[in-house]
Coordinates of C-alpha atoms and ligand atoms in Angstrom, one line a residue:
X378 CA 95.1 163.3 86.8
X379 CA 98.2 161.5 86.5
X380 CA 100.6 162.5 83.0
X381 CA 100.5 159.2 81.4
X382 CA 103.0 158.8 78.0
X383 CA 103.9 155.9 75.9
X384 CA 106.6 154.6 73.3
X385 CA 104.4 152.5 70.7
X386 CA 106.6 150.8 68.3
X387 CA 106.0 148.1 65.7
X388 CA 108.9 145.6 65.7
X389 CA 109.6 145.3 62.4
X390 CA 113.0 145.1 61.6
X391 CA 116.0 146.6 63.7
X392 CA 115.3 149.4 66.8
X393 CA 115.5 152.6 65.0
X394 CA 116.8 156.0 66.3
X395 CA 113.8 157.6 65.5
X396 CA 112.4 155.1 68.5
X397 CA 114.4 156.1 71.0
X398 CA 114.3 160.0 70.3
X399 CA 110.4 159.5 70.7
X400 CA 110.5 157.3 73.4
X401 CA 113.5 160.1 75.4
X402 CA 110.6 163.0 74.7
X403 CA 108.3 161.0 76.1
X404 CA 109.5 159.6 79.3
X405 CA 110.6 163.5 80.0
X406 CA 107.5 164.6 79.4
X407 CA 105.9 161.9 81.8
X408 CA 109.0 162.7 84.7
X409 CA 108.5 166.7 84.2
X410 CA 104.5 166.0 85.5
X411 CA 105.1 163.3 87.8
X412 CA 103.8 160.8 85.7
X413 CA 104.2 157.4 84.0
X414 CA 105.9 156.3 80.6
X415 CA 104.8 152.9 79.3
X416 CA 105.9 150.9 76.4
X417 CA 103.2 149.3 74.6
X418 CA 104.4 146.8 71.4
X419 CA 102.1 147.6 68.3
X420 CA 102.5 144.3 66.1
X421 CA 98.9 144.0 64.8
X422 CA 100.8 143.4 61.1
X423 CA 101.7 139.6 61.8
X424 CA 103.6 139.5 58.8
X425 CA 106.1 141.8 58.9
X426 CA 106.6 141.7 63.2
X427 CA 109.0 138.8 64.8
X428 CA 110.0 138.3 68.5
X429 CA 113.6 139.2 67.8
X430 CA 112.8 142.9 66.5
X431 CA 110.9 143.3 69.9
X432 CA 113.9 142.4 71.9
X433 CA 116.1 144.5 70.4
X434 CA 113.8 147.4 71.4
X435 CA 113.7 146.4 74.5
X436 CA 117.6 145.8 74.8
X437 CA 118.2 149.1 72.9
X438 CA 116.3 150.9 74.8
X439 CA 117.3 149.8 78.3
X440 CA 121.0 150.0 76.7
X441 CA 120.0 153.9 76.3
X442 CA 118.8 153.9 80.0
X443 CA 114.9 154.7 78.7
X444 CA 113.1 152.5 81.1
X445 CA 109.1 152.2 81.1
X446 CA 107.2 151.5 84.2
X447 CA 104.7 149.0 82.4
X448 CA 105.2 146.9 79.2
X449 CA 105.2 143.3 77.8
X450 CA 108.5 142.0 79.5
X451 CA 107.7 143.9 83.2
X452 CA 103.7 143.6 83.0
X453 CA 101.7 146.5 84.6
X454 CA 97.6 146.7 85.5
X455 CA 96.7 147.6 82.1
X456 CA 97.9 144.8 79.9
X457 CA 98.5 142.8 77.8
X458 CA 100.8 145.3 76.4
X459 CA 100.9 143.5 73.1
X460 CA 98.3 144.4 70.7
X461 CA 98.7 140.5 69.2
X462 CA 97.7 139.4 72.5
X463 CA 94.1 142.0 72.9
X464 CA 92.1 141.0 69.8
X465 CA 89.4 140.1 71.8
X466 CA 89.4 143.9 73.0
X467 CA 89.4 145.3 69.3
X468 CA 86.6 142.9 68.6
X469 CA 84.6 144.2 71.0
X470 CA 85.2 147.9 70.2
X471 CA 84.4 147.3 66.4
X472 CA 81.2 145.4 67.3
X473 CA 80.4 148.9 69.4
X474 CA 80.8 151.4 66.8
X475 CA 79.2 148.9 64.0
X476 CA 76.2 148.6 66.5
X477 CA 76.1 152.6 66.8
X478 CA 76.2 153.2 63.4
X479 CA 79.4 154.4 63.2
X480 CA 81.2 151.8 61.1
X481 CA 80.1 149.2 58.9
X482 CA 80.9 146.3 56.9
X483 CA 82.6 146.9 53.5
X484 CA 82.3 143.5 51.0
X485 CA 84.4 145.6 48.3
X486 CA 87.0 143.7 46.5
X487 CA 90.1 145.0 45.5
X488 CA 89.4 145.5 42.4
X489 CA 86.0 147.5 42.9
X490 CA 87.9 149.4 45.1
X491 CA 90.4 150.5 41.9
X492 CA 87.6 150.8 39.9
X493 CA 85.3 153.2 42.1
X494 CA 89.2 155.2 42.6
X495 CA 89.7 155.6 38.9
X496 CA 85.8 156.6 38.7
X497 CA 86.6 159.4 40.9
X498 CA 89.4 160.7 39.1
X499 CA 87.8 160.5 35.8
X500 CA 85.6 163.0 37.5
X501 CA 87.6 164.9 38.6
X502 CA 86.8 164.4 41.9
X503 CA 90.0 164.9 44.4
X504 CA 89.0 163.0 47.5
X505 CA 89.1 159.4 49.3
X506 CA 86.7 156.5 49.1
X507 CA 83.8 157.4 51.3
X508 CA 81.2 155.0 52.8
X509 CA 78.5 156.6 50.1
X510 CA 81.0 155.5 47.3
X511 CA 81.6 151.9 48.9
X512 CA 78.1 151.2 49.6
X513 CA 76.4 148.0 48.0
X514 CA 72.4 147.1 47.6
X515 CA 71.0 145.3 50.5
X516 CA 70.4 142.5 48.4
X517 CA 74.0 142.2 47.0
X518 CA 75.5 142.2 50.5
X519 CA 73.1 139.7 51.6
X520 CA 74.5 137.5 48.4
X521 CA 77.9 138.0 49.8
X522 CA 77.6 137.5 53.1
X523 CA 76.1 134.3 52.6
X524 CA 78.9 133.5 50.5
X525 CA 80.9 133.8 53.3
X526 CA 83.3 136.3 51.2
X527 CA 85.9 138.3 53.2
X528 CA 85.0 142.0 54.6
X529 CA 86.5 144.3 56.5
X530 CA 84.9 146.8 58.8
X531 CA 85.4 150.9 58.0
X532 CA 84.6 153.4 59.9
X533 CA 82.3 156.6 58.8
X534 CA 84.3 159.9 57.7
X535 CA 82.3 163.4 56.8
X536 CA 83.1 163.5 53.0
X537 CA 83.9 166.8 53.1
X538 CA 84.5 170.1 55.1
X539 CA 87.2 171.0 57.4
X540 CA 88.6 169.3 60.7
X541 CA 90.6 170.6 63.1
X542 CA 92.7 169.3 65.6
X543 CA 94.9 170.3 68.7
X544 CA 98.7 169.9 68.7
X545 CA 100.8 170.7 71.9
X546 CA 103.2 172.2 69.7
X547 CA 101.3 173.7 66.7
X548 CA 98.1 174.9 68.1
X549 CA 95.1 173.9 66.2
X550 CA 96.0 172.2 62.6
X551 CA 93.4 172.5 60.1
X552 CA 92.9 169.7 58.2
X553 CA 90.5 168.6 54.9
X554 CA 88.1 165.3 55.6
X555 CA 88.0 165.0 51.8
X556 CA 91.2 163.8 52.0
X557 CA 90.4 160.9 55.1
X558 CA 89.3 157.5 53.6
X559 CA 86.5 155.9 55.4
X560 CA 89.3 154.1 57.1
X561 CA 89.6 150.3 57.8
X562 CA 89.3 149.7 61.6
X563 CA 89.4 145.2 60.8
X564 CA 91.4 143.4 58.5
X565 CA 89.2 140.7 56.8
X566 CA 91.8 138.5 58.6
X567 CA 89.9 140.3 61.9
X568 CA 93.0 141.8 63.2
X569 CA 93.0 145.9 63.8
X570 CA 94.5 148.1 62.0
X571 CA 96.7 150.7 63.5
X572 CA 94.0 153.2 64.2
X573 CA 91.3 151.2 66.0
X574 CA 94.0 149.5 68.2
X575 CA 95.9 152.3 68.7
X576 CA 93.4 154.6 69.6
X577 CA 91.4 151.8 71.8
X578 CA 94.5 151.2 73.8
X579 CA 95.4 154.6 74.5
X580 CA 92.0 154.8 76.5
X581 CA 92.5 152.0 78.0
X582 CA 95.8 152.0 79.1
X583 CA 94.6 155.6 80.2
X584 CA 97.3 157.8 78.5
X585 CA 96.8 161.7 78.8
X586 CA 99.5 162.5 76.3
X587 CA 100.5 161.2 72.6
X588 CA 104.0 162.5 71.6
X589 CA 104.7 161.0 68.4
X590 CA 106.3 161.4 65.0
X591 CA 104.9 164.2 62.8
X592 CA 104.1 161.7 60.2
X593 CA 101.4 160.9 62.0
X594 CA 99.7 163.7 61.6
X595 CA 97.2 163.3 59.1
X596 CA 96.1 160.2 61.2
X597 CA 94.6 162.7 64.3
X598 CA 91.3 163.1 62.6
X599 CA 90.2 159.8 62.1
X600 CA 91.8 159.6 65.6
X601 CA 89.5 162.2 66.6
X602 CA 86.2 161.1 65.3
X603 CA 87.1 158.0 66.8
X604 CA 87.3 159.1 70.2
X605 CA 83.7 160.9 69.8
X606 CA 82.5 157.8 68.8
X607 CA 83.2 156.0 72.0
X608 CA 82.3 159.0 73.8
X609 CA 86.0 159.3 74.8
X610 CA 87.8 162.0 76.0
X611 CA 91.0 162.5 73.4
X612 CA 95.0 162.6 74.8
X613 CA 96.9 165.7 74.1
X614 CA 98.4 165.8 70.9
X615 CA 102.3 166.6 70.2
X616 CA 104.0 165.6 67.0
X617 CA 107.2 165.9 66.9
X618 CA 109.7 167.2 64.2
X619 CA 111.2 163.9 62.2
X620 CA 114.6 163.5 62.0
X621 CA 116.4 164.4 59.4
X622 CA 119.4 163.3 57.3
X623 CA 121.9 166.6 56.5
X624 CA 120.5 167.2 53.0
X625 CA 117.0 167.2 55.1
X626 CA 115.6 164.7 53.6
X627 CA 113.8 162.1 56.3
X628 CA 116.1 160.3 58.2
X629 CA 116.5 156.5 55.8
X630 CA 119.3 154.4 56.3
X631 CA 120.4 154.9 52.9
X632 CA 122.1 157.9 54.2
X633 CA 122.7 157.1 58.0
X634 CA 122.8 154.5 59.9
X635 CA 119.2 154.1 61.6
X636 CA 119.7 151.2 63.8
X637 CA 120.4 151.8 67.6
X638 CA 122.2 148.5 67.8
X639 CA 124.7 150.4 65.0
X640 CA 125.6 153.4 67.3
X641 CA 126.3 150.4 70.1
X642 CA 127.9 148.3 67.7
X643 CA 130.3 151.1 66.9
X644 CA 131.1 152.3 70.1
X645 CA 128.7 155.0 71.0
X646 CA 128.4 155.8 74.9
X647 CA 124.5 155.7 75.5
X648 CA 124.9 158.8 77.7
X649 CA 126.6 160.8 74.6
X650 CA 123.7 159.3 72.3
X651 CA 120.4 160.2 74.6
X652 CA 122.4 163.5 74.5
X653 CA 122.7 163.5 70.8
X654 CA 118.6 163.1 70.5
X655 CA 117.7 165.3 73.1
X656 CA 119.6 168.0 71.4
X657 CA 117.2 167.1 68.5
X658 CA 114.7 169.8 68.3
X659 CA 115.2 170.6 72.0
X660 CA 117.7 173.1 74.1
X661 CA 118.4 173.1 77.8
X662 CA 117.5 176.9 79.1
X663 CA 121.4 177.5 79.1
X664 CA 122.0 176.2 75.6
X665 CA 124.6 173.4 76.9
X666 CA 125.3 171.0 74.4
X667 CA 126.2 168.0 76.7
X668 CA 124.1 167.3 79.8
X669 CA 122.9 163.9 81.2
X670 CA 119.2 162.4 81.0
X671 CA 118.9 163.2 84.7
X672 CA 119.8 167.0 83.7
X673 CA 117.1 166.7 80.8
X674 CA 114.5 165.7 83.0
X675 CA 114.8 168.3 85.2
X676 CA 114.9 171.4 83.1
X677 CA 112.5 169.7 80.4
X678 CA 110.0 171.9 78.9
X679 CA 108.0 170.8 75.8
X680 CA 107.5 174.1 74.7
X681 CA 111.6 174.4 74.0
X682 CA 110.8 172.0 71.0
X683 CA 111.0 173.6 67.9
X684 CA 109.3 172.4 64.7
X685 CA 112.3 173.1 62.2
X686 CA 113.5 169.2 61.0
X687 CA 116.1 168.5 63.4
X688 CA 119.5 167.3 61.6
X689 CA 121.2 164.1 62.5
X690 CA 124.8 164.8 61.9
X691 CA 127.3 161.9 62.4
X692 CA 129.7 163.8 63.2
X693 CA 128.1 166.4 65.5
X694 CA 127.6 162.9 67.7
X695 CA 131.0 161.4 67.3
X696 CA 132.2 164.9 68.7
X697 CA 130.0 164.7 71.5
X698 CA 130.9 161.6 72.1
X699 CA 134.6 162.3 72.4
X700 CA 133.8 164.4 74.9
X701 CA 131.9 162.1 77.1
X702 CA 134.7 160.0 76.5
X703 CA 137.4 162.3 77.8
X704 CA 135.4 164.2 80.1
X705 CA 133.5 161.7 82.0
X706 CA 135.5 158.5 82.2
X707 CA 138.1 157.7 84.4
X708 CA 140.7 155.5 82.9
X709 CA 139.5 153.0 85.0
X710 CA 136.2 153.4 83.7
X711 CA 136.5 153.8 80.1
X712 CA 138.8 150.3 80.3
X713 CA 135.4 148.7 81.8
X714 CA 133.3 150.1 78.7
X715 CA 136.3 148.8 76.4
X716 CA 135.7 145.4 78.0
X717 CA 132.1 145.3 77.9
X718 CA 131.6 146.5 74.7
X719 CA 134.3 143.9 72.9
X720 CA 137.2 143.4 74.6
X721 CA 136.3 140.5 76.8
X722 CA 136.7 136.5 77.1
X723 CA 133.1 136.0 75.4
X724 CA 134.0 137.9 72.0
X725 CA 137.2 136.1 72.0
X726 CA 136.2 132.9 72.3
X727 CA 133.7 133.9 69.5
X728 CA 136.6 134.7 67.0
X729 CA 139.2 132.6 68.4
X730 CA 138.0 129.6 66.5
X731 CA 138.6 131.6 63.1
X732 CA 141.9 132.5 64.0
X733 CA 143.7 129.6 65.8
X734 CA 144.5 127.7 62.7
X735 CA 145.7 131.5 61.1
X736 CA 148.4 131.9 64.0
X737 CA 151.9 131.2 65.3
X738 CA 152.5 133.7 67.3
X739 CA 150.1 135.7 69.8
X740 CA 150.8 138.8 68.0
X741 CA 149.3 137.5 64.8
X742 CA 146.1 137.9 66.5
X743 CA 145.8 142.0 66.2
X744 CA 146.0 142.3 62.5
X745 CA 143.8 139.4 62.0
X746 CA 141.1 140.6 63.9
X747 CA 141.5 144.4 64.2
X748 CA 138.5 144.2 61.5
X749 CA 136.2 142.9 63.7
X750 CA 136.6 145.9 66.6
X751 CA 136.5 148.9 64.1
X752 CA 134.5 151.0 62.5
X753 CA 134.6 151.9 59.1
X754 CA 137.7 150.3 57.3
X755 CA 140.2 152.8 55.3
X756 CA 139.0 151.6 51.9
X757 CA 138.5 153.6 49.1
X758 CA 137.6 152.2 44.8
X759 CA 141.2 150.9 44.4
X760 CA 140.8 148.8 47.2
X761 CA 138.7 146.2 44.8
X762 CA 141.1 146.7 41.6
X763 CA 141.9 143.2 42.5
X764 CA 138.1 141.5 42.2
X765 CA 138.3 141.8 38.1
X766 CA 134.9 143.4 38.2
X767 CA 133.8 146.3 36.0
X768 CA 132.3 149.3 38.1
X769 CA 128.8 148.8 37.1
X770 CA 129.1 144.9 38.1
X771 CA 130.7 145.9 41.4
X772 CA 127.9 148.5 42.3
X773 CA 125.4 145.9 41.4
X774 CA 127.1 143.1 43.4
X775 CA 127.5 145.3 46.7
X776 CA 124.2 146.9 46.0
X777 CA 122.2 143.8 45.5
X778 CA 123.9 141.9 49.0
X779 CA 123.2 144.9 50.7
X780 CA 119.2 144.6 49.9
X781 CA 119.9 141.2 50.1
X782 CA 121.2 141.2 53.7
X783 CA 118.9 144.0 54.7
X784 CA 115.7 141.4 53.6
X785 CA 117.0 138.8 56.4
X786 CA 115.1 138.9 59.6
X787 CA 117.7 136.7 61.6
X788 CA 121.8 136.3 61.5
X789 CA 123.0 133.0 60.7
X790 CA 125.7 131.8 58.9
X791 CA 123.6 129.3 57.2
X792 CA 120.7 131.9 56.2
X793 CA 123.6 134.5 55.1
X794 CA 125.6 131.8 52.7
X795 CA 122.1 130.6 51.0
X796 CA 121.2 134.2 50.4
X797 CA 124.0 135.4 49.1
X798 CA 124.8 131.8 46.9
X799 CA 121.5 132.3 45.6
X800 CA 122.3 135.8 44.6
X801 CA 125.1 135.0 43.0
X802 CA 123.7 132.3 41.1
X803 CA 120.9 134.9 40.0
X804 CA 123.2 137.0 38.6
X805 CA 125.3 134.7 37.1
X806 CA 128.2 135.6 38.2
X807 CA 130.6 132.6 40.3
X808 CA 130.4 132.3 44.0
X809 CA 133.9 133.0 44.3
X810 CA 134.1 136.2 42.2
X811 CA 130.8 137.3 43.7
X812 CA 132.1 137.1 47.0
X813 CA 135.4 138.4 46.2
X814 CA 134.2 142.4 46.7
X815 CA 132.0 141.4 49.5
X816 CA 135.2 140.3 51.8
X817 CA 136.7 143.6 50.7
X818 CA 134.3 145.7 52.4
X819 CA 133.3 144.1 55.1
X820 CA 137.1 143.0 56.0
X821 CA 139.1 145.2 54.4
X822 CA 141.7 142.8 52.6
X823 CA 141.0 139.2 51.3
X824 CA 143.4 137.7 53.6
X825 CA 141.1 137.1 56.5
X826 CA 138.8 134.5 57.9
X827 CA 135.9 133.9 55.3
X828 CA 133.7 136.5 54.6
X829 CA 131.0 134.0 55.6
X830 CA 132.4 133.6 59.2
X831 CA 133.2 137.9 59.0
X832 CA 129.6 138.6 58.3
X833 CA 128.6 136.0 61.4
X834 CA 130.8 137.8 64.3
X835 CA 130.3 141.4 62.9
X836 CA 126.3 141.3 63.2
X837 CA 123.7 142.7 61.0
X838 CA 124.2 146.4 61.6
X839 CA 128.4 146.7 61.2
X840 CA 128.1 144.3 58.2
X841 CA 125.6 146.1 56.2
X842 CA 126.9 149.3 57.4
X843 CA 130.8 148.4 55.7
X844 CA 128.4 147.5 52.4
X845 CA 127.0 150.7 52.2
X846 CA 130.4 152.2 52.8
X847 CA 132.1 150.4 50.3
X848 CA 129.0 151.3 47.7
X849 CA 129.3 155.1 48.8
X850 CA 133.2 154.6 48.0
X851 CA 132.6 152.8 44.8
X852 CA 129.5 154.8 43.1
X853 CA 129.6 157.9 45.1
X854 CA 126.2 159.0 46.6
X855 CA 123.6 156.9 43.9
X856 CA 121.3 159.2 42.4
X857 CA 117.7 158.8 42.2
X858 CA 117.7 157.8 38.3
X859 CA 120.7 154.8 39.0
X860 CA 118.9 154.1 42.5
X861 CA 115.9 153.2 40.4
X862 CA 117.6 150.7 37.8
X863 CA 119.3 149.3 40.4
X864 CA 116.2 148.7 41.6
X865 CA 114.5 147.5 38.6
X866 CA 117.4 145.1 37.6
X867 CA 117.0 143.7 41.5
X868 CA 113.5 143.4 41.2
X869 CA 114.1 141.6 37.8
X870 CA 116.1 139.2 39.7
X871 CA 113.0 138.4 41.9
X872 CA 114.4 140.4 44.7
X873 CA 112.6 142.3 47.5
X874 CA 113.7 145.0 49.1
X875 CA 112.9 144.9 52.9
Ligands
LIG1177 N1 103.1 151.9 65.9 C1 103.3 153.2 65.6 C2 104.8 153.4 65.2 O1 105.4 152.4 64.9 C3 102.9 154.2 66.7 C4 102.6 155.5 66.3 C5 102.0 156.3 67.5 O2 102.8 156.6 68.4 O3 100.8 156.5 67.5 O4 105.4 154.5 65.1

């Protein structure tokens, strides 16, 4: 049997750490065995997917030298390798199971479905909807499947008893089916949901090994009973420990950066990063702290995971990439990465326009643009004495263009100025003043190109990364109890957070 392992991620917004630490354990696990690692893209939820957040994972990934043998962009005898692109598959496969008996057809509405949950509780009953709760008279599905209303297909679930399951890492997990809804396996829209595709494909793509996040735990016995269904034989199960940000709460953005193209953006050595996550939860027998992805693969041993939440330090990674930096670059080589990563014609010739009519000498070019090639600007509350704004206002303003900007799914200068002008306008404050603490954070002074042109060359991740600076600098670390007005005042404004 050949080890077979796959990355699975849903492009949704931007390529996320998390990602790339799964997608590191599983292309080690697949090299240790002689195997494969494939990427498969799971973007079954239409809504929230997009084209661009799939090529970032793809350029992320590559940037972090993670390279699958079969995928969407480099094809393979398994595909598609895009779940949007095998409905016809998941069709099939729900027809089989509602021809054995093991799904069926659920006419509910979703208002029936509150009801028969508050029934439940009024009982006192502690469990999820089961097919004998959801089920309807014959003659009252007959009524509405000839009035053509929408369904969805679920799958049969023991309502109660115990279930266990295997995990490489855990040993058998014991888990309550009382707890496990009689899952949905279609939309009434007829797409999959994540379970049906995801455990289809896994069969079919013929993968012997699941390493995933532990928050997909709870998912393995539906997974399971799925499996016996089709008469499957079920991959080895690891989930691995989540990352975690240094108060251990779950890795989230609002305390660390999450996106990969951030740690690029800023400077980060892929080498030094693929180190960072494979010292996540995982040693090399000698306990080095810096080794190379070649080294990992060669000593790699899944039972050297350990289950305690692994902390993602910022600056545990900035040091180890300092020493990448001085220890593994020539001069020569580290004034190629310098070029690559900003200092080159292209960039120039992207800011250059901004700055032109700004200059009269050469030299006025380095304190115009030194914004654009750092990281985190030296600004502190003070810094936006000058923008008239009372500390609540100013929290609210960064706050609020932060969600704002974190909402938009692509970078353009157009996009960016209606957002934020219709922000403004929201919140009745003037364009100007609104903008006012924006060009603060995001360039430091006011004296710059416009903050609309800043926010263009700096990108997505950089730009909202200053915001959140500035807001950390301005409020301190937001509690819970002001995170949630903040919230409710956005969400009075009509916003969305993404
Ligand atoms: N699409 C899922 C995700 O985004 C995949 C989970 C799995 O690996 O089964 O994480």
């Amino acid at each position: 049997m050949t080890v077979r392992t796959r990355i699975a991620p849903s492009p949704t917004g931007d390529p996320h750490v998390g990602t790339a630490y799964v997608a590191l354990f599983n292309l080690a696990f697949a090299k240790k065995h002689g195997g494969e690692f494939i990427l498969r893209i799971e973007d079954t939820d239409q809504t929230r997917s997009t084209r661009e957040s799939e090529q970032a994972i793809f350029d992320s990934l590559r940037w972090l030298g993670l390279d699958w043998a079969e995928g969407p962009d480099v094809g393979g005898p398994h595909g598609p390798y895009r779940q949007s692109e095998r409905g016809d598959i998941y069709a099939e496969h729900c027809q089989m199971l509602l021809d054995r008996g093991h799904a069926f057809k659920c006419y509910r509405t979703p208002e029936e479905l509150d009801e028969l949950r508050n029934s439940l509780k009024e009982q006192g009953i502690n469990r999820a909807l089961k097919h004998c709760d959801l089920e309807l008279p014959a003659d009252e599905v007959a009524r509405r499947e000839a009035a053509s209303m929408p369904y969805v297909v679920r799958m049969h679930v023991p309502v109660d008893g115990r279930v266990e399951i295997t995990d490489l890492l855990r040993g058998p997990v014991d888990l309550d089916w009382a707890l496990v809804d009689a899952q949905i396996l279609l939309k009434s829209d007829g797409m999959p949901t994540y379970h049906l595709a995801n455990v289809v494909d896994d069969h079919l793509m013929q993968i012997t090994h699941v390493l995933r996040g532990e928050e997909w735990i709870n998912s393995a016995p539906k997974h399971k009973l799925l499996y016996q269904y089709f008469g499957w034989e079920m991959p080895v199960l690891c989930h691995l420990p989540l990352l975690r940000n240094p108060d251990k709460s779950k890795l989230s953005k609002r305390k660390n950066p999450t996106s990969i193209l951030y740690y690029q953006r800023m400077g980060f050595l892929p080498e030094a990063l693929v180190n960072y996550l494979a010292r996540m939860g995982w040693s090399m027998p000698d306990e080095r702290e810096k080794f190379t992805l070649q080294e990992m693969l060669e000593h790699f041993d899944i039972s050297r995971v350990s289950l305690g939440g692994p902390i993602f330090d910022m600056e545990k990674l900035r040091w180890l990439n300092g020493l990448w930096m001085r220890e593994d670059l020539s001069l020569e080589q580290l004034a190629t990465r310098l070029h690559d990563w900003a200092l080159n014609k292209d960039n120039l010739l992207r800011v250059l326009p901004h700055a032109q009519q700004r200059m009269e000498v050469l030299s006025d070019f380095a304190p115009l643009a030194a914004f654009l090639a750092s990281g985190m600007l030296p600004i502190n509350a003070a810094s936006f004495a000058q923008c008239n704004m009372d500390e609540d206002k100013l929290k609210q303003v960064l706050q609020f263009a932060l969600w704002r900007l974190e909402a938009l799914r692509t970078w353009q200068r157009d996009e960016i100025f209606n957002a934020l002008k219709t922000l403004s306008g929201d919140m009745g404050i003037k364009l100007r003043d609104f903008l006012a603490p924006l060009f603060i954070a995001i360039s430091g002074t006011t004296s710059s190109f416009s903050v609309m042109d800043a926010i263009d060359l700096l990108g997505p991740d950089m730009s909202r990364a200053r915001l959140r600076h500035a807001l950390n600098e301005v409020a301190g670390e937001i509690g819970k109890k002001q995170l949630k007005k903040l919230e409710k005042a956005y969400a009075a404004l009509g916003g969305e957070q993404a």
